[in-house]
PDB file of C-alpha atoms in Angstrom:
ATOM      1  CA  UNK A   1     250.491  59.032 166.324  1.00 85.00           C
ATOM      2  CA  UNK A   2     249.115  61.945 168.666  1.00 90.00           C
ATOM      3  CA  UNK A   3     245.697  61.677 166.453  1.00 94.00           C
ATOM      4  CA  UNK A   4     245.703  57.835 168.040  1.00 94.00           C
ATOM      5  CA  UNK A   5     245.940  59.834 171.727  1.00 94.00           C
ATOM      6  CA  UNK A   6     244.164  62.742 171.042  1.00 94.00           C
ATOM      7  CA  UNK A   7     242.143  62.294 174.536  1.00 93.00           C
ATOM      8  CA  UNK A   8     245.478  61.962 176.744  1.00 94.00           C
ATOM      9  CA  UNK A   9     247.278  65.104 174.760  1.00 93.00           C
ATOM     10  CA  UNK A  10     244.914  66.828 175.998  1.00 94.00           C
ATOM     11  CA  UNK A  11     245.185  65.825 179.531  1.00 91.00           C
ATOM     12  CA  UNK A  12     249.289  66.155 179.834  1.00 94.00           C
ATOM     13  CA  UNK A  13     250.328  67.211 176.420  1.00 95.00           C
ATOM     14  CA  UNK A  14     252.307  66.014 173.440  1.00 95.00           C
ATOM     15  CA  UNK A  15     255.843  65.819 175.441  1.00 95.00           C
ATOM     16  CA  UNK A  16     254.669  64.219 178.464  1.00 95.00           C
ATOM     17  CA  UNK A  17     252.905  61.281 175.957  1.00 95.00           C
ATOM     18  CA  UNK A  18     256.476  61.285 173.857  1.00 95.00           C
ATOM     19  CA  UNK A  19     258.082  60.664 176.909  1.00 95.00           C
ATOM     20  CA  UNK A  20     255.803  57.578 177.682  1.00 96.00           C
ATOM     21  CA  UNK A  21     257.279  55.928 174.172  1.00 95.00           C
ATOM     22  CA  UNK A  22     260.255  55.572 176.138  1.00 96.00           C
ATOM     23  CA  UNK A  23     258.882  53.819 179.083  1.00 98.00           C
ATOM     24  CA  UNK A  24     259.360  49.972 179.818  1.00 98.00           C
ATOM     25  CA  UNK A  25     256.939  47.902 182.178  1.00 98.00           C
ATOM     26  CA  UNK A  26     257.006  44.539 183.167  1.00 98.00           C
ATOM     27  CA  UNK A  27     253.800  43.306 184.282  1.00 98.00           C
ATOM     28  CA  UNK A  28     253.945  39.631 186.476  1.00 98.00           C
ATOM     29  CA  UNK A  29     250.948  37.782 185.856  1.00 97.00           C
ATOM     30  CA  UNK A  30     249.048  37.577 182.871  1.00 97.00           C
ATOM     31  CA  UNK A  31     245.702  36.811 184.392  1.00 95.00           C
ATOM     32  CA  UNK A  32     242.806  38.788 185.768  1.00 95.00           C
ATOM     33  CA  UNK A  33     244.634  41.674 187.069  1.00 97.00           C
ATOM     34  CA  UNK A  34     247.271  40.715 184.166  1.00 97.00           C
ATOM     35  CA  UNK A  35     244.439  40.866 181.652  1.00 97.00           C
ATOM     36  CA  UNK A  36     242.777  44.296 183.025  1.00 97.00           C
ATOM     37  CA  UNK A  37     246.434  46.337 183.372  1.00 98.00           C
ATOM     38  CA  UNK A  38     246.683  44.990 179.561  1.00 96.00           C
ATOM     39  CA  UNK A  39     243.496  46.824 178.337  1.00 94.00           C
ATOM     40  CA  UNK A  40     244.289  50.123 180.993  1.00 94.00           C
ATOM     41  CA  UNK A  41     247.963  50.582 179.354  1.00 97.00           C
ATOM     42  CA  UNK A  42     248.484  48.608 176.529  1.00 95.00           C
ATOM     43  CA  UNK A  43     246.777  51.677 174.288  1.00 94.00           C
ATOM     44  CA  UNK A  44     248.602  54.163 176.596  1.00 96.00           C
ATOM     45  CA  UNK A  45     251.636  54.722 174.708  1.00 95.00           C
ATOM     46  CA  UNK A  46     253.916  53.229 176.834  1.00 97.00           C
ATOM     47  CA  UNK A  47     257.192  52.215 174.882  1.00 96.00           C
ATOM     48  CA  UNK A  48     257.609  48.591 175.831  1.00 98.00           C
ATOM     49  CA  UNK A  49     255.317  46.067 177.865  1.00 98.00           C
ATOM     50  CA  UNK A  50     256.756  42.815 179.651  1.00 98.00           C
ATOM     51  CA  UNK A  51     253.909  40.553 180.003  1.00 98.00           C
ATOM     52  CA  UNK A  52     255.020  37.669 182.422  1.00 98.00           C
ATOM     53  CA  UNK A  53     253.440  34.172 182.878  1.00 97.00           C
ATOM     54  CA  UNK A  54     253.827  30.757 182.343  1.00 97.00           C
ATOM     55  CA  UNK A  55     250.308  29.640 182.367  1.00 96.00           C
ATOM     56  CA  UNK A  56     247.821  28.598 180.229  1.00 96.00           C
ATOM     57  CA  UNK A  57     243.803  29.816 179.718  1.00 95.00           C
ATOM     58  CA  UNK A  58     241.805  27.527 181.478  1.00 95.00           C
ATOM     59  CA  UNK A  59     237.901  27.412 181.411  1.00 96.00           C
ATOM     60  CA  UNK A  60     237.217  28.523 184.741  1.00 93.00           C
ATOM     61  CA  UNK A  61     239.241  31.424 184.321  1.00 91.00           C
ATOM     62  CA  UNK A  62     237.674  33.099 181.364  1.00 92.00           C
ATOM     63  CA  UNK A  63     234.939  34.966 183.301  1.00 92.00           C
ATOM     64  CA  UNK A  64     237.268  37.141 185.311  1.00 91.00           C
ATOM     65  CA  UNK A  65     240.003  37.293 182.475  1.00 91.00           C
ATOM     66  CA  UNK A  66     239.066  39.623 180.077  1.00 93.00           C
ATOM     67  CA  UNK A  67     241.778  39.296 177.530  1.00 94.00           C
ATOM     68  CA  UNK A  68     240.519  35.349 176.720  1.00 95.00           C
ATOM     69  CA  UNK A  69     237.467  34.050 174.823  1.00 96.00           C
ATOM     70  CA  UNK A  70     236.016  30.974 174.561  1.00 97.00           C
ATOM     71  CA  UNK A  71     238.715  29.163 172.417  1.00 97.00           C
ATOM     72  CA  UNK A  72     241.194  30.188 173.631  1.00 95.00           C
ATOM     73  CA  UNK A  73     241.784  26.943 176.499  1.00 97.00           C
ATOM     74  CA  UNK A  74     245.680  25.751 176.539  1.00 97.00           C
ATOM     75  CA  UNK A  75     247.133  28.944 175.041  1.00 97.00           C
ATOM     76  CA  UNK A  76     250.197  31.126 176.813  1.00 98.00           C
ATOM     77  CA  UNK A  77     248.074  33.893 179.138  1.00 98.00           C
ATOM     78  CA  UNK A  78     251.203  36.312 178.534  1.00 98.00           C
ATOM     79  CA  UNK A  79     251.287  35.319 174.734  1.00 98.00           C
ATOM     80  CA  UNK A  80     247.471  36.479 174.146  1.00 98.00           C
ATOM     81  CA  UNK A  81     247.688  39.669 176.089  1.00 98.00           C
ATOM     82  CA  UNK A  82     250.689  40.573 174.318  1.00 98.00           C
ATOM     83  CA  UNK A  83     248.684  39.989 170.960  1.00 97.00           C
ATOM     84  CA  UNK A  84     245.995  41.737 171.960  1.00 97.00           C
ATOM     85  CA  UNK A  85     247.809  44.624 173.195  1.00 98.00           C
ATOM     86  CA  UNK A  86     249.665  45.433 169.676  1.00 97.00           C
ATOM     87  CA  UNK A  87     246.309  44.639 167.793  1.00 96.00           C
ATOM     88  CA  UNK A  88     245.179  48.108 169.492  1.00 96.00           C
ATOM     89  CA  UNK A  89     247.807  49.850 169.217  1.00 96.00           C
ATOM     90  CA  UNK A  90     250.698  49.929 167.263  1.00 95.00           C
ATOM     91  CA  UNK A  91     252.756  52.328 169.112  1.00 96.00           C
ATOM     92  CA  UNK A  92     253.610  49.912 172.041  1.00 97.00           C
ATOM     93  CA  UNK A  93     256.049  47.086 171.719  1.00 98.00           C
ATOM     94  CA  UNK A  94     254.462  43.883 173.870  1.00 98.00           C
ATOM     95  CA  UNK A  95     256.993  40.979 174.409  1.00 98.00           C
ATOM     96  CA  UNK A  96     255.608  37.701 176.193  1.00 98.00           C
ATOM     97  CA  UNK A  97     257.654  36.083 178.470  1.00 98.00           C
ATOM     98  CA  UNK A  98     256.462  32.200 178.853  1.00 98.00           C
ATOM     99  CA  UNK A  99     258.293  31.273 182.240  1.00 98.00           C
ATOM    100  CA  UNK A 100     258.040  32.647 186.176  1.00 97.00           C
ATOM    101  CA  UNK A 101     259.038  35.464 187.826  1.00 97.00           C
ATOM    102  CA  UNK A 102     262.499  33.964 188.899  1.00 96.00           C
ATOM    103  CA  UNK A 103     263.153  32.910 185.495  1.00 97.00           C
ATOM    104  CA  UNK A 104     262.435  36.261 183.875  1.00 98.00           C
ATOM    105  CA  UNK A 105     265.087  38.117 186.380  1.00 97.00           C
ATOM    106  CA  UNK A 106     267.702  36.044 185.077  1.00 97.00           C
ATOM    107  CA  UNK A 107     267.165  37.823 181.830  1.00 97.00           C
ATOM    108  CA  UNK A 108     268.308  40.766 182.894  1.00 94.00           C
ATOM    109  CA  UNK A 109     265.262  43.263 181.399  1.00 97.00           C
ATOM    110  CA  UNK A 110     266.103  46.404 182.573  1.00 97.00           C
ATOM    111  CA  UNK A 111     262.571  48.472 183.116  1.00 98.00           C
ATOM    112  CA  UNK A 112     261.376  51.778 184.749  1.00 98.00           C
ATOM    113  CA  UNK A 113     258.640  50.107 186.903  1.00 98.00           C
ATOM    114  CA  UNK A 114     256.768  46.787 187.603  1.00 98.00           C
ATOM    115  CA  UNK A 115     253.247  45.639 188.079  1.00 98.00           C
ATOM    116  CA  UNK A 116     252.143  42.479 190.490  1.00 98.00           C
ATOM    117  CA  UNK A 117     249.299  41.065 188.814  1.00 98.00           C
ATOM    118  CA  UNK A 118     250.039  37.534 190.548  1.00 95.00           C
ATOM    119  CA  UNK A 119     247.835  35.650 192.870  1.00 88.00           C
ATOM    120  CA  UNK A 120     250.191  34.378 195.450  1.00 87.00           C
ATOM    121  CA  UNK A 121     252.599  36.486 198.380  1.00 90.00           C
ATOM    122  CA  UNK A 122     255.817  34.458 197.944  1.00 91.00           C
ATOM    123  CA  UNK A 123     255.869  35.605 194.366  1.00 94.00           C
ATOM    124  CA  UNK A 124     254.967  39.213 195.555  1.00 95.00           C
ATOM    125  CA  UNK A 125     258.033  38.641 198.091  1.00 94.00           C
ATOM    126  CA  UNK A 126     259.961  37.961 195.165  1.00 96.00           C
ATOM    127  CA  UNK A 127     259.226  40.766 193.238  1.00 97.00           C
ATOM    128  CA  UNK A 128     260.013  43.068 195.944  1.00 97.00           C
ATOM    129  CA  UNK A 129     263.378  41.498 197.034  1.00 96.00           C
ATOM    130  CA  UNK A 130     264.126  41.954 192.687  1.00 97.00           C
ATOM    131  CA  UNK A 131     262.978  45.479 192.918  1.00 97.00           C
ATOM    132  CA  UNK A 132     265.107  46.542 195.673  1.00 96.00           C
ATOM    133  CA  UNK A 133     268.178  45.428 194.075  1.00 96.00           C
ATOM    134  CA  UNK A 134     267.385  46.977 190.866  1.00 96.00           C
ATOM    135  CA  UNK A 135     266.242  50.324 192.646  1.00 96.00           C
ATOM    136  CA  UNK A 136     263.526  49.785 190.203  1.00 97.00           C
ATOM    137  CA  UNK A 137     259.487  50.631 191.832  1.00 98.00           C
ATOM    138  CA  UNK A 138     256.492  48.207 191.824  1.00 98.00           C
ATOM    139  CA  UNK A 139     252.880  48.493 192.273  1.00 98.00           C
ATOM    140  CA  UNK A 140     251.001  45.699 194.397  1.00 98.00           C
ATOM    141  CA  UNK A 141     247.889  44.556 193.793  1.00 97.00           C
ATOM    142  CA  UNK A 142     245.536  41.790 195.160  1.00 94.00           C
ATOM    143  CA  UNK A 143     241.588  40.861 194.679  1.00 93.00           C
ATOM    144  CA  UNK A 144     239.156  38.224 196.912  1.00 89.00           C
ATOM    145  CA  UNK A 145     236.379  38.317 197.058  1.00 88.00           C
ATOM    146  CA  UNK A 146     234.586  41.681 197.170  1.00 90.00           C
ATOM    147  CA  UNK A 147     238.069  43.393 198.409  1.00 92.00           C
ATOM    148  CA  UNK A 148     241.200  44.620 197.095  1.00 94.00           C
ATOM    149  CA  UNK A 149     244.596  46.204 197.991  1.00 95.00           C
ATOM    150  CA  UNK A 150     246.896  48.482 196.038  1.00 97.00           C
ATOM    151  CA  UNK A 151     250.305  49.748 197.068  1.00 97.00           C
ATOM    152  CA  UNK A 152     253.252  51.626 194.781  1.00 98.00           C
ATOM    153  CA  UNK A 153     256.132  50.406 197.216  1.00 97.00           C
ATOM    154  CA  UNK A 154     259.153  52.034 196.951  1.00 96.00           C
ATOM    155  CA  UNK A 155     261.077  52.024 200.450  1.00 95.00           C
ATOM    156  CA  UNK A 156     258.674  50.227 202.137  1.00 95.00           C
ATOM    157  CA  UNK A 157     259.634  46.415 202.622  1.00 93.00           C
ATOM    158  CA  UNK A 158     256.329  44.280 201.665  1.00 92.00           C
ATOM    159  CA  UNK A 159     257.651  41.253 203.729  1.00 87.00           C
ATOM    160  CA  UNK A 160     257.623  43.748 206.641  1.00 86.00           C
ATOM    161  CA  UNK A 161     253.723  44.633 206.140  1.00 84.00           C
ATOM    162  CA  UNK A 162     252.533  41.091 205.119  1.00 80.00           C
ATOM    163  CA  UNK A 163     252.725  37.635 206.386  1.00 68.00           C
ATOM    164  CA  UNK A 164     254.400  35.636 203.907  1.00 57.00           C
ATOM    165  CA  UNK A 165     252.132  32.554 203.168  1.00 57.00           C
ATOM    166  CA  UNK A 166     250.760  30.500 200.843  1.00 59.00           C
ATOM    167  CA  UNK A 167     246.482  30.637 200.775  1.00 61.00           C
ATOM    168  CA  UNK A 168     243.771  29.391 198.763  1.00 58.00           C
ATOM    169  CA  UNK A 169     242.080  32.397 197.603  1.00 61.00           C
ATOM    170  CA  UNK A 170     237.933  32.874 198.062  1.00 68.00           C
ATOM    171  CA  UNK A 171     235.449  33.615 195.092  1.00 82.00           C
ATOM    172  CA  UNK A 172     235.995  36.703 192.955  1.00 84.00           C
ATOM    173  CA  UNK A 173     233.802  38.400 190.331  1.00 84.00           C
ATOM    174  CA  UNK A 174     235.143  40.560 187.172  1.00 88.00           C
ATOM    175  CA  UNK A 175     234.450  43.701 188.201  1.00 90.00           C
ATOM    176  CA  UNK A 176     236.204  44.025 191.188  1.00 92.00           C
ATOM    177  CA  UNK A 177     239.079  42.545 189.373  1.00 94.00           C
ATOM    178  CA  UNK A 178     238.752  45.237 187.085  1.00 94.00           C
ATOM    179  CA  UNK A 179     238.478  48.076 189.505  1.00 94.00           C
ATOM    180  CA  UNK A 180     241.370  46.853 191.781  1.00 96.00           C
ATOM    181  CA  UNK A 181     243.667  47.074 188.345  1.00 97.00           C
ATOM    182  CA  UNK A 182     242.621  49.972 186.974  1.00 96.00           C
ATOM    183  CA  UNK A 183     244.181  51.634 190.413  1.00 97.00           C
ATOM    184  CA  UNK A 184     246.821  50.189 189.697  1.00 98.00           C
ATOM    185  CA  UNK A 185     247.288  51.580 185.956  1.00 98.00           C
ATOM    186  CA  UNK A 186     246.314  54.841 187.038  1.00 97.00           C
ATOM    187  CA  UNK A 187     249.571  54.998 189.333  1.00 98.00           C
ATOM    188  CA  UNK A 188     251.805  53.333 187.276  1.00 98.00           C
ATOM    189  CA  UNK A 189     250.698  56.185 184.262  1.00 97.00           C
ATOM    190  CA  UNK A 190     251.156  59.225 186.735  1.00 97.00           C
ATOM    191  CA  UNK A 191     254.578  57.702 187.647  1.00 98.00           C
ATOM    192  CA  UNK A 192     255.755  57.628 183.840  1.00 98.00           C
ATOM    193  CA  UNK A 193     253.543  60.722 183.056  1.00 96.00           C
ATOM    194  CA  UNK A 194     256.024  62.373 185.701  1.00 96.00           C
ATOM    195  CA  UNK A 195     253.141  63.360 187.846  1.00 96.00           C
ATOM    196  CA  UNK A 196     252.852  63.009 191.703  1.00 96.00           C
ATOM    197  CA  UNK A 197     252.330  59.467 193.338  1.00 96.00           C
ATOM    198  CA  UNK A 198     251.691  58.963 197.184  1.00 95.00           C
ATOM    199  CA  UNK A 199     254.154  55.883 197.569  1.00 97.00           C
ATOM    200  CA  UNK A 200     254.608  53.210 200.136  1.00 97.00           C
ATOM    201  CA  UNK A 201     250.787  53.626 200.815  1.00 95.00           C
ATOM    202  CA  UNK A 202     248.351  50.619 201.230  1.00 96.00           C
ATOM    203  CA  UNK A 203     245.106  51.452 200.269  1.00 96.00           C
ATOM    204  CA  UNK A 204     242.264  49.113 200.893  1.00 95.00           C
ATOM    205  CA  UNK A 205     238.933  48.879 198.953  1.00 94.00           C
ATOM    206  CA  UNK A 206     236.571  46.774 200.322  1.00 93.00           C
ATOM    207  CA  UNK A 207     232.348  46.324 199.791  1.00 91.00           C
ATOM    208  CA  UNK A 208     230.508  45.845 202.736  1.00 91.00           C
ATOM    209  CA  UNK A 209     227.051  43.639 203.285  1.00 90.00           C
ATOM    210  CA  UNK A 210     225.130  46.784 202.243  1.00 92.00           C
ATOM    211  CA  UNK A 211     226.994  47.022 199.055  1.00 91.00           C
ATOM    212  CA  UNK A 212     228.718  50.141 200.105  1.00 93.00           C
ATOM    213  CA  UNK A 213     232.483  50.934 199.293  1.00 93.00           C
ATOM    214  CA  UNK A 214     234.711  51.941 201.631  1.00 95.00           C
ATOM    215  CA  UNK A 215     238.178  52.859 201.270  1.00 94.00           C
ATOM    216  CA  UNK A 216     240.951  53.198 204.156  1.00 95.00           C
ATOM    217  CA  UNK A 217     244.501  54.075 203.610  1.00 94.00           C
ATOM    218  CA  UNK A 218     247.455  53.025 205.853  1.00 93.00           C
ATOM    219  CA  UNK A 219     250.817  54.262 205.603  1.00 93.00           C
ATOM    220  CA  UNK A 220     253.670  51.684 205.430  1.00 92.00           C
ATOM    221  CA  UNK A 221     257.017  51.158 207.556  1.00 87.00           C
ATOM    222  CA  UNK A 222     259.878  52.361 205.800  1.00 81.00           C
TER     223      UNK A 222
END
């Protein structure tokens, strides 16, 4: 098994990357962000995945999604990333979960952290209301456009730092997509790693009309 993680052994060591087989994650959306946290930790070597959605592939959505192909129209989202994620590795345990949010907290699934990868701020409401009754962390995450936002709240309250509506988003491209969730896997491995994580901290990624990329950080109300 270490042969299979040679690269990360050698960035925390064979304990540390034992101790990640006995992680669990739930991760809440099965889409774009869903799709790129699947590739980021799905060969990681964490225990146990929780993929969450109850949608299906659609056409339009295939561009930005990287876990679908061409084919693959009116099939479970969470059902194909959880396929794909034990076809690369067979150290991690993927279980798809074909209903919403709500539905999947009724199941009880006790796990050491979760991952937004929604689209929508009532859900994200939702996830943090769960998370504070279960003690339990989450990492936010949101793309438009040629911005993002990521946040590992832990005391902060994200109805308290964002205006709980429902929007039509704007345009998006892959890559940002991508980038916007591979911050987010790179927090949610140095949390199960063990290793330091600034929390309740929204950091905000954004391309101006130059093309440039600017970050700004802004600490949260606890």
């Amino acid at each position: 098994m270490m042969n299979y993680f040679h690269r990360q052994v050698q960035l925390w060591g064979e304990e540390t990357q034992s101790l990640l087989q006995n992680k669990k994650i739930a991760i809440v959306g099965s889409g774009g962000l869903g799709s790129s946290l699947s590739f980021a930790l799905g060969a990681s070597g964490i225990g146990e995945i929780h993929m969450i959605d109850f949608d299906e592939v659609s056409l339009h959505n295939i561009h930005r999604q990287i876990a679908f192909k061409i084919g693959d129209e009116g099939k479970n989202k969470a059902l194909i990333n959880c396929e794909l994620i034990e076809q690369r590795c067979p150290y991690v345990k993927a279980i798809a979960h074909e209903c919403s949010f709500e539905e999947f907290t009724k199941k009880n699934v006790d796990v050491d952290l979760i991952i937004d990868a929604t689209d929508n701020l009532p859900t994200r409401a939702e996830i943090d209301t769960y998370t504070k009754t279960k003690n339990t962390p989450w990492i936010y995450g949101s793309v438009e456009a040629f911005h993002g936002q990521v946040c590992f709240f832990d005391e902060s309250s994200f109805a308290d730092a964002f205006k709980i509506s429902t929007q039509t988003p704007a345009g998006i491209a892959a890559p940002i997509v991508m980038h916007i969730a591979s911050l987010q896997a790179n927090l949610a491995l140095r949390f199960l790693a063990g290793l330091s994580v600034k929390k309740d901290y929204l950091y905000y990624l954004f391309f101006n009309e130059e093309g440039e990329l600017n970050t700004q950080k802004f600490g949260l109300p606890k």
